[in-house]
GROMACS .gro file of C-alpha atoms in nm:
model
  369
    1MET     CA    1   1.192  -0.738   2.482
    2PRO     CA    2   1.009  -0.487   2.253
    3ILE     CA    3   1.245  -0.294   2.030
    4SER     CA    4   1.207   0.070   1.933
    5ALA     CA    5   1.097   0.206   1.597
    6VAL     CA    6   1.452   0.323   1.527
    7ASP     CA    7   1.603  -0.018   1.600
    8CYS     CA    8   1.369  -0.183   1.348
    9VAL     CA    9   1.521  -0.004   1.050
   10GLN     CA   10   1.834  -0.218   1.022
   11PRO     CA   11   1.655  -0.557   1.051
   12ALA     CA   12   1.404  -0.443   0.788
   13ILE     CA   13   1.685  -0.343   0.551
   14GLN     CA   14   1.858  -0.676   0.607
   15HIS     CA   15   1.530  -0.860   0.548
   16THR     CA   16   1.475  -0.670   0.221
   17ARG     CA   17   1.829  -0.742   0.104
   18GLU     CA   18   1.800  -1.113   0.176
   19GLN     CA   19   1.456  -1.152   0.015
   20LEU     CA   20   1.534  -0.962  -0.304
   21PHE     CA   21   1.904  -1.014  -0.368
   22ARG     CA   22   2.012  -1.335  -0.194
   23PRO     CA   23   1.956  -1.476  -0.447
   24PHE     CA   24   1.793  -1.250  -0.706
   25HIS     CA   25   1.482  -1.397  -0.872
   26TRP     CA   26   1.323  -1.195  -1.149
   27GLY     CA   27   0.996  -1.384  -1.111
   28GLN     CA   28   0.960  -1.287  -0.746
   29TRP     CA   29   1.063  -0.927  -0.821
   30SER     CA   30   0.799  -0.892  -1.094
   31ARG     CA   31   0.528  -1.052  -0.880
   32LEU     CA   32   0.610  -0.822  -0.588
   33ALA     CA   33   0.578  -0.523  -0.821
   34LEU     CA   34   0.226  -0.634  -0.916
   35VAL     CA   35   0.137  -0.705  -0.553
   36GLY     CA   36   0.266  -0.361  -0.457
   37ILE     CA   37   0.037  -0.194  -0.712
   38LEU     CA   38  -0.272  -0.393  -0.620
   39ALA     CA   39  -0.208  -0.357  -0.246
   40ALA     CA   40  -0.177   0.023  -0.292
   41GLU     CA   41   0.177   0.012  -0.154
   42PHE     CA   42   0.306   0.270  -0.401
   43ARG     CA   43   0.563   0.517  -0.268
   44SER     CA   44   0.738   0.664  -0.570
   45GLY     CA   45   0.732   1.031  -0.643
   46GLY     CA   46   0.629   1.178  -0.973
   47CYS     CA   47   0.267   1.266  -0.900
   48SER     CA   48   0.228   1.641  -0.902
   49PHE     CA   49  -0.049   1.858  -0.770
   50ASN     CA   50  -0.097   2.198  -0.932
   51PRO     CA   51  -0.322   2.423  -0.723
   52SER     CA   52  -0.336   2.682  -1.000
   53ALA     CA   53  -0.533   2.437  -1.211
   54PHE     CA   54  -0.822   2.478  -0.968
   55ILE     CA   55  -0.814   2.861  -0.959
   56PRO     CA   56  -1.055   3.002  -1.217
   57ASN     CA   57  -0.942   3.273  -1.453
   58PRO     CA   58  -1.133   3.597  -1.400
   59ARG     CA   59  -1.191   3.625  -1.773
   60GLU     CA   60  -1.490   3.422  -1.876
   61LYS     CA   61  -1.426   3.161  -2.139
   62ARG     CA   62  -1.652   2.968  -2.368
   63VAL     CA   63  -1.651   2.592  -2.343
   64ASP     CA   64  -1.499   2.570  -2.690
   65GLU     CA   65  -1.186   2.753  -2.572
   66PHE     CA   66  -1.094   2.465  -2.343
   67LEU     CA   67  -1.093   2.218  -2.632
   68PRO     CA   68  -0.792   2.162  -2.857
   69PRO     CA   69  -0.802   2.312  -3.206
   70GLY     CA   70  -0.995   2.087  -3.440
   71PHE     CA   71  -1.176   1.910  -3.156
   72PRO     CA   72  -1.518   1.786  -3.272
   73HIS     CA   73  -1.793   2.037  -3.202
   74ILE     CA   74  -2.064   1.916  -2.963
   75ASP     CA   75  -2.411   1.986  -3.097
   76PRO     CA   76  -2.635   2.131  -2.824
   77ALA     CA   77  -2.905   1.892  -2.940
   78HIS     CA   78  -2.685   1.603  -2.829
   79LEU     CA   79  -2.594   1.763  -2.498
   80ALA     CA   80  -2.830   1.532  -2.305
   81GLN     CA   81  -2.663   1.227  -2.456
   82PHE     CA   82  -2.325   1.372  -2.373
   83LEU     CA   83  -2.426   1.430  -2.010
   84ALA     CA   84  -2.570   1.078  -1.992
   85LEU     CA   85  -2.240   0.944  -2.118
   86ILE     CA   86  -2.060   1.138  -1.847
   87GLY     CA   87  -2.297   0.993  -1.587
   88VAL     CA   88  -2.229   0.639  -1.710
   89ALA     CA   89  -1.855   0.709  -1.700
   90LEU     CA   90  -1.880   0.834  -1.341
   91LEU     CA   91  -2.082   0.529  -1.241
   92LEU     CA   92  -1.829   0.302  -1.406
   93ALA     CA   93  -1.548   0.486  -1.227
   94ALA     CA   94  -1.726   0.433  -0.892
   95VAL     CA   95  -1.766   0.061  -0.964
   96LEU     CA   96  -1.400   0.032  -1.063
   97LEU     CA   97  -1.299   0.218  -0.746
   98LEU     CA   98  -1.494  -0.027  -0.529
   99LEU     CA   99  -1.342  -0.317  -0.721
  100PHE     CA  100  -0.991  -0.180  -0.667
  101ILE     CA  101  -1.057  -0.132  -0.294
  102TYR     CA  102  -1.172  -0.494  -0.272
  103ILE     CA  103  -0.870  -0.623  -0.463
  104SER     CA  104  -0.630  -0.409  -0.259
  105SER     CA  105  -0.786  -0.543   0.063
  106VAL     CA  106  -0.701  -0.901  -0.035
  107PHE     CA  107  -0.359  -0.811  -0.173
  108ARG     CA  108  -0.272  -0.632   0.152
  109PHE     CA  109  -0.271  -0.976   0.317
  110ILE     CA  110  -0.085  -1.129   0.022
  111LEU     CA  111   0.186  -0.866   0.062
  112PHE     CA  112   0.208  -0.926   0.438
  113ASP     CA  113   0.236  -1.302   0.385
  114SER     CA  114   0.490  -1.261   0.101
  115VAL     CA  115   0.722  -1.049   0.314
  116LEU     CA  116   0.680  -1.263   0.624
  117ARG     CA  117   0.751  -1.591   0.443
  118ARG     CA  118   0.994  -1.430   0.193
  119LYS     CA  119   0.807  -1.598  -0.090
  120CYS     CA  120   0.552  -1.437  -0.321
  121SER     CA  121   0.279  -1.653  -0.472
  122ILE     CA  122  -0.020  -1.458  -0.604
  123GLY     CA  123  -0.252  -1.748  -0.688
  124GLU     CA  124  -0.195  -1.931  -0.361
  125GLY     CA  125  -0.216  -1.606  -0.168
  126TRP     CA  126  -0.549  -1.512  -0.325
  127ARG     CA  127  -0.703  -1.847  -0.234
  128ARG     CA  128  -0.566  -1.829   0.118
  129TRP     CA  129  -0.650  -1.468   0.207
  130ARG     CA  130  -0.967  -1.395   0.006
  131ARG     CA  131  -1.204  -1.447   0.297
  132THR     CA  132  -0.993  -1.243   0.539
  133GLY     CA  133  -0.950  -0.976   0.274
  134GLN     CA  134  -1.329  -0.943   0.246
  135ARG     CA  135  -1.343  -0.852   0.614
  136PHE     CA  136  -1.075  -0.589   0.563
  137PHE     CA  137  -1.272  -0.462   0.262
  138PHE     CA  138  -1.569  -0.393   0.489
  139TRP     CA  139  -1.339  -0.199   0.721
  140GLN     CA  140  -1.213   0.006   0.429
  141LEU     CA  141  -1.571   0.092   0.329
  142VAL     CA  142  -1.652   0.201   0.686
  143PHE     CA  143  -1.332   0.404   0.701
  144GLN     CA  144  -1.401   0.578   0.369
  145LEU     CA  145  -1.758   0.660   0.470
  146VAL     CA  146  -1.653   0.805   0.805
  147ALA     CA  147  -1.371   0.999   0.639
  148VAL     CA  148  -1.612   1.156   0.388
  149VAL     CA  149  -1.854   1.257   0.664
  150LEU     CA  150  -1.573   1.407   0.873
  151LEU     CA  151  -1.436   1.590   0.571
  152LEU     CA  152  -1.776   1.743   0.507
  153VAL     CA  153  -1.783   1.857   0.869
  154VAL     CA  154  -1.432   2.001   0.840
  155VAL     CA  155  -1.528   2.195   0.529
  156GLY     CA  156  -1.873   2.285   0.657
  157ILE     CA  157  -1.772   2.450   0.986
  158PRO     CA  158  -1.560   2.729   0.829
  159ALA     CA  159  -1.818   2.772   0.551
  160LEU     CA  160  -2.095   2.809   0.809
  161LEU     CA  161  -1.891   3.067   0.999
  162LEU     CA  162  -1.826   3.262   0.680
  163PHE     CA  163  -2.190   3.251   0.580
  164SER     CA  164  -2.316   3.360   0.921
  165SER     CA  165  -2.067   3.649   0.938
  166GLY     CA  166  -2.155   3.778   0.591
  167ALA     CA  167  -1.796   3.747   0.471
  168LEU     CA  168  -1.903   3.559   0.160
  169SER     CA  169  -2.111   3.848   0.028
  170ALA     CA  170  -1.856   4.122   0.111
  171PRO     CA  171  -1.513   3.971   0.193
  172GLN     CA  172  -1.338   4.313   0.186
  173GLN     CA  173  -1.553   4.436   0.473
  174HIS     CA  174  -1.511   4.120   0.682
  175ILE     CA  175  -1.142   4.048   0.636
  176GLY     CA  176  -1.102   3.940   1.001
  177PRO     CA  177  -1.371   3.669   1.002
  178PHE     CA  178  -1.256   3.559   0.655
  179LEU     CA  179  -0.895   3.506   0.767
  180GLY     CA  180  -1.009   3.341   1.089
  181ALA     CA  181  -1.227   3.096   0.900
  182LEU     CA  182  -0.943   3.032   0.655
  183PHE     CA  183  -0.695   2.948   0.933
  184LEU     CA  184  -0.956   2.730   1.103
  185PHE     CA  185  -1.015   2.548   0.775
  186LEU     CA  186  -0.643   2.485   0.724
  187PHE     CA  187  -0.601   2.369   1.084
  188LEU     CA  188  -0.895   2.128   1.062
  189ILE     CA  189  -0.771   1.993   0.729
  190LEU     CA  190  -0.428   1.931   0.883
  191VAL     CA  191  -0.577   1.753   1.186
  192PHE     CA  192  -0.805   1.549   0.960
  193ALA     CA  193  -0.515   1.443   0.737
  194LEU     CA  194  -0.299   1.343   1.037
  195VAL     CA  195  -0.575   1.142   1.203
  196ALA     CA  196  -0.688   0.972   0.884
  197GLY     CA  197  -0.330   0.889   0.784
  198SER     CA  198  -0.251   0.751   1.130
  199VAL     CA  199  -0.559   0.530   1.137
  200GLN     CA  200  -0.488   0.400   0.789
  201THR     CA  201  -0.126   0.324   0.883
  202LEU     CA  202  -0.229   0.139   1.198
  203ALA     CA  203  -0.478  -0.063   0.997
  204LYS     CA  204  -0.231  -0.164   0.725
  205ASP     CA  205   0.062  -0.233   0.955
  206PHE     CA  206  -0.095  -0.385   1.267
  207LEU     CA  207  -0.463  -0.466   1.209
  208VAL     CA  208  -0.377  -0.683   0.907
  209PRO     CA  209  -0.141  -0.916   1.103
  210ILE     CA  210  -0.396  -0.953   1.384
  211MET     CA  211  -0.680  -1.034   1.144
  212ALA     CA  212  -0.455  -1.275   0.953
  213LEU     CA  213  -0.312  -1.466   1.249
  214GLU     CA  214  -0.617  -1.474   1.477
  215ASP     CA  215  -0.889  -1.496   1.208
  216LEU     CA  216  -1.082  -1.199   1.351
  217ASP     CA  217  -1.314  -0.947   1.191
  218PHE     CA  218  -1.209  -0.583   1.187
  219ALA     CA  219  -1.405  -0.485   1.501
  220ASP     CA  220  -1.246  -0.754   1.718
  221GLY     CA  221  -0.912  -0.686   1.552
  222TRP     CA  222  -0.925  -0.317   1.647
  223SER     CA  223  -1.016  -0.413   2.004
  224ARG     CA  224  -0.715  -0.643   2.019
  225LEU     CA  225  -0.489  -0.377   1.869
  226PHE     CA  226  -0.605  -0.103   2.108
  227ALA     CA  227  -0.526  -0.334   2.399
  228LEU     CA  228  -0.168  -0.364   2.272
  229ILE     CA  229  -0.133   0.009   2.201
  230ARG     CA  230  -0.248   0.104   2.554
  231GLN     CA  231   0.052  -0.080   2.696
  232GLU     CA  232   0.300   0.164   2.535
  233PRO     CA  233   0.127   0.442   2.337
  234GLY     CA  234   0.445   0.648   2.317
  235ARG     CA  235   0.629   0.378   2.124
  236TYR     CA  236   0.350   0.359   1.867
  237LEU     CA  237   0.350   0.738   1.831
  238VAL     CA  238   0.723   0.733   1.761
  239TYR     CA  239   0.661   0.455   1.510
  240LEU     CA  240   0.408   0.671   1.322
  241LEU     CA  241   0.656   0.960   1.314
  242MET     CA  242   0.935   0.734   1.189
  243LYS     CA  243   0.707   0.584   0.926
  244PHE     CA  244   0.618   0.933   0.804
  245VAL     CA  245   0.985   1.036   0.778
  246LEU     CA  246   1.086   0.713   0.606
  247SER     CA  247   0.798   0.742   0.360
  248ILE     CA  248   0.911   1.091   0.256
  249ALA     CA  249   1.270   0.972   0.216
  250ALA     CA  250   1.159   0.672   0.008
  251ALA     CA  251   0.937   0.889  -0.213
  252ILE     CA  252   1.234   1.116  -0.288
  253VAL     CA  253   1.486   0.837  -0.351
  254PHE     CA  254   1.265   0.611  -0.560
  255GLY     CA  255   1.108   0.908  -0.735
  256ILE     CA  256   1.453   1.004  -0.862
  257LEU     CA  257   1.527   0.643  -0.961
  258ALA     CA  258   1.198   0.623  -1.154
  259ILE     CA  259   1.276   0.927  -1.371
  260ILE     CA  260   1.485   0.737  -1.628
  261PRO     CA  261   1.237   0.450  -1.696
  262ALA     CA  262   0.953   0.701  -1.697
  263LEU     CA  263   1.129   0.911  -1.961
  264LEU     CA  264   1.184   0.601  -2.175
  265ILE     CA  265   0.805   0.565  -2.197
  266VAL     CA  266   0.684   0.925  -2.190
  267VAL     CA  267   0.929   1.072  -2.443
  268PRO     CA  268   0.840   0.830  -2.727
  269ALA     CA  269   0.469   0.892  -2.660
  270VAL     CA  270   0.517   1.269  -2.682
  271LEU     CA  271   0.722   1.231  -3.000
  272ALA     CA  272   0.448   1.020  -3.153
  273VAL     CA  273   0.188   1.290  -3.079
  274VAL     CA  274   0.412   1.561  -3.225
  275ALA     CA  275   0.480   1.349  -3.534
  276GLY     CA  276   0.109   1.290  -3.583
  277LYS     CA  277   0.036   1.659  -3.556
  278ALA     CA  278   0.315   1.739  -3.803
  279ALA     CA  279   0.168   1.484  -4.045
  280GLY     CA  280  -0.158   1.677  -4.042
  281LEU     CA  281  -0.364   1.444  -3.822
  282GLY     CA  282  -0.649   1.625  -3.648
  283TRP     CA  283  -0.882   1.542  -3.362
  284THR     CA  284  -1.140   1.301  -3.497
  285VAL     CA  285  -1.337   1.021  -3.336
  286THR     CA  286  -1.077   0.772  -3.461
  287THR     CA  287  -0.773   0.965  -3.340
  288ILE     CA  288  -0.935   1.037  -3.003
  289SER     CA  289  -1.021   0.667  -2.958
  290LEU     CA  290  -0.668   0.559  -3.051
  291THR     CA  291  -0.521   0.821  -2.818
  292VAL     CA  292  -0.733   0.697  -2.528
  293ILE     CA  293  -0.649   0.330  -2.595
  294PHE     CA  294  -0.275   0.373  -2.642
  295GLY     CA  295  -0.257   0.638  -2.369
  296SER     CA  296  -0.421   0.400  -2.121
  297LEU     CA  297  -0.187   0.120  -2.226
  298LEU     CA  298   0.119   0.339  -2.184
  299PHE     CA  299  -0.009   0.460  -1.847
  300VAL     CA  300  -0.043   0.100  -1.724
  301ILE     CA  301   0.306   0.017  -1.849
  302LEU     CA  302   0.443   0.330  -1.683
  303ILE     CA  303   0.283   0.241  -1.349
  304TYR     CA  304   0.423  -0.113  -1.365
  305VAL     CA  305   0.773   0.005  -1.457
  306ILE     CA  306   0.773   0.251  -1.166
  307ALA     CA  307   0.645  -0.029  -0.941
  308LEU     CA  308   0.941  -0.245  -1.048
  309VAL     CA  309   1.176   0.031  -0.937
  310ASN     CA  310   0.983   0.055  -0.608
  311VAL     CA  311   1.002  -0.315  -0.516
  312PRO     CA  312   1.267  -0.259  -0.243
  313ALA     CA  313   1.038  -0.003  -0.077
  314THR     CA  314   0.741  -0.237  -0.126
  315VAL     CA  315   0.923  -0.502   0.076
  316PHE     CA  316   1.098  -0.273   0.325
  317PHE     CA  317   0.793  -0.101   0.474
  318PRO     CA  318   0.593  -0.417   0.551
  319ALA     CA  319   0.914  -0.571   0.691
  320TYR     CA  320   0.966  -0.261   0.905
  321SER     CA  321   0.618  -0.288   1.054
  322ILE     CA  322   0.655  -0.665   1.101
  323TYR     CA  323   0.979  -0.633   1.300
  324PHE     CA  324   0.831  -0.356   1.515
  325PHE     CA  325   0.507  -0.540   1.585
  326ALA     CA  326   0.659  -0.888   1.625
  327SER     CA  327   0.843  -0.781   1.941
  328ARG     CA  328   0.503  -0.686   2.088
  329TYR     CA  329   0.281  -0.954   1.936
  330THR     CA  330   0.371  -1.310   2.030
  331ALA     CA  331   0.187  -1.482   1.745
  332LEU     CA  332   0.376  -1.281   1.484
  333ASP     CA  333   0.711  -1.320   1.661
  334ALA     CA  334   0.669  -1.700   1.656
  335LEU     CA  335   0.644  -1.691   1.275
  336LEU     CA  336   0.919  -1.434   1.225
  337HIS     CA  337   1.162  -1.614   1.456
  338PRO     CA  338   1.060  -1.979   1.453
  339ALA     CA  339   1.212  -2.200   1.717
  340PRO     CA  340   1.488  -2.429   1.587
  341PRO     CA  341   1.376  -2.787   1.537
  342ALA     CA  342   1.425  -3.000   1.844
  343ALA     CA  343   1.724  -3.229   1.821
  344ALA     CA  344   1.649  -3.599   1.813
  345PRO     CA  345   1.712  -3.760   2.154
  346GLU     CA  346   2.037  -3.945   2.165
  347SER     CA  347   2.005  -4.316   2.220
  348PRO     CA  348   2.170  -4.434   2.541
  349VAL     CA  349   2.513  -4.580   2.494
  350VAL     CA  350   2.510  -4.946   2.584
  351PRO     CA  351   2.850  -5.062   2.710
  352GLU     CA  352   2.993  -5.332   2.500
  353SER     CA  353   2.985  -5.666   2.677
  354PRO     CA  354   3.309  -5.865   2.682
  355PRO     CA  355   3.327  -6.143   2.426
  356PRO     CA  356   3.211  -6.473   2.566
  357GLU     CA  357   3.486  -6.699   2.687
  358LEU     CA  358   3.549  -7.003   2.476
  359PRO     CA  359   3.499  -7.342   2.646
  360PRO     CA  360   3.822  -7.516   2.749
  361LEU     CA  361   3.966  -7.751   2.498
  362PRO     CA  362   3.931  -8.123   2.582
  363PRO     CA  363   4.251  -8.288   2.714
  364SER     CA  364   4.467  -8.448   2.449
  365PRO     CA  365   4.459  -8.834   2.459
  366GLU     CA  366   4.747  -9.025   2.625
  367PRO     CA  367   4.988  -9.195   2.382
  368ILE     CA  368   4.942  -9.578   2.368
  369GLY     CA  369   5.241  -9.793   2.477
   0.00000   0.00000   0.00000
């Protein structure tokens, strides 16, 4: 019988406890941390968003004012080369983003398999799930493209209303249309975020098992998933709400736990910068290059350390989706709860036959005389 989203919490916790702590294996823990990063299953807090950084200051500033004191001056004659370098950097960033999406698509199946089998093997998982991960990669590209188009529509509708009403040229005289367009923009952004997040959650939690177990492409996988969702849409809606609440709780808990290891990495880096500045080091090509290299290295170490702290969450959330979906998807339930091996048939008991009777002894001879 299908179980509810609330009832899946306890089995998922028990599954996480047994996989990570009974017994504890550092090798598996470290591999799961890497899989969690590459599968984009990262739920720790610590990432901040500062809206004021995007609000321009009314006072105009020269470009030089944004640079640190002693930063090398950019000759206007070399501005074209500088812009070309920026273009190359953006192109490289786009290539790296596509590469990460491809890697995360394969590692999404590796994470699913690692939690289901309670054994993490990166090399074996890559060889096993690379072809299926390529199909999921194509889905991710389609999803990202559609999301960008919809986002442009969401942003474009309020902008078109503002432009047609003249509120952009004189906002003080059109305060009503301006506020209306602002509320419409916020509402559309909220709807867009909810829809996009729900689709992405359904894909990671339910489309991946279907594609993995039935060897389907993403179109046939979505068709199979929609057929299952239509049977009980309310249960899946409750699941999405529970997943949202649990994700917030995990971000708070593991964000707090990640503060100490993060400080152990960030504080020495800050002290090194302060010490260099006190020693009279300025911003030169050499110091900038070293800062970028060591800063990138420390950032990678910081991400991995936080991922180590997040390993219980990395295992719990896939386990939570597996237990919820297994009670509705027979192929997954057969792997999660395998049938006990059939007992060998007992051989029939053959009654022991009585020992054969010995032949009678010959008569003793008569005495002579």
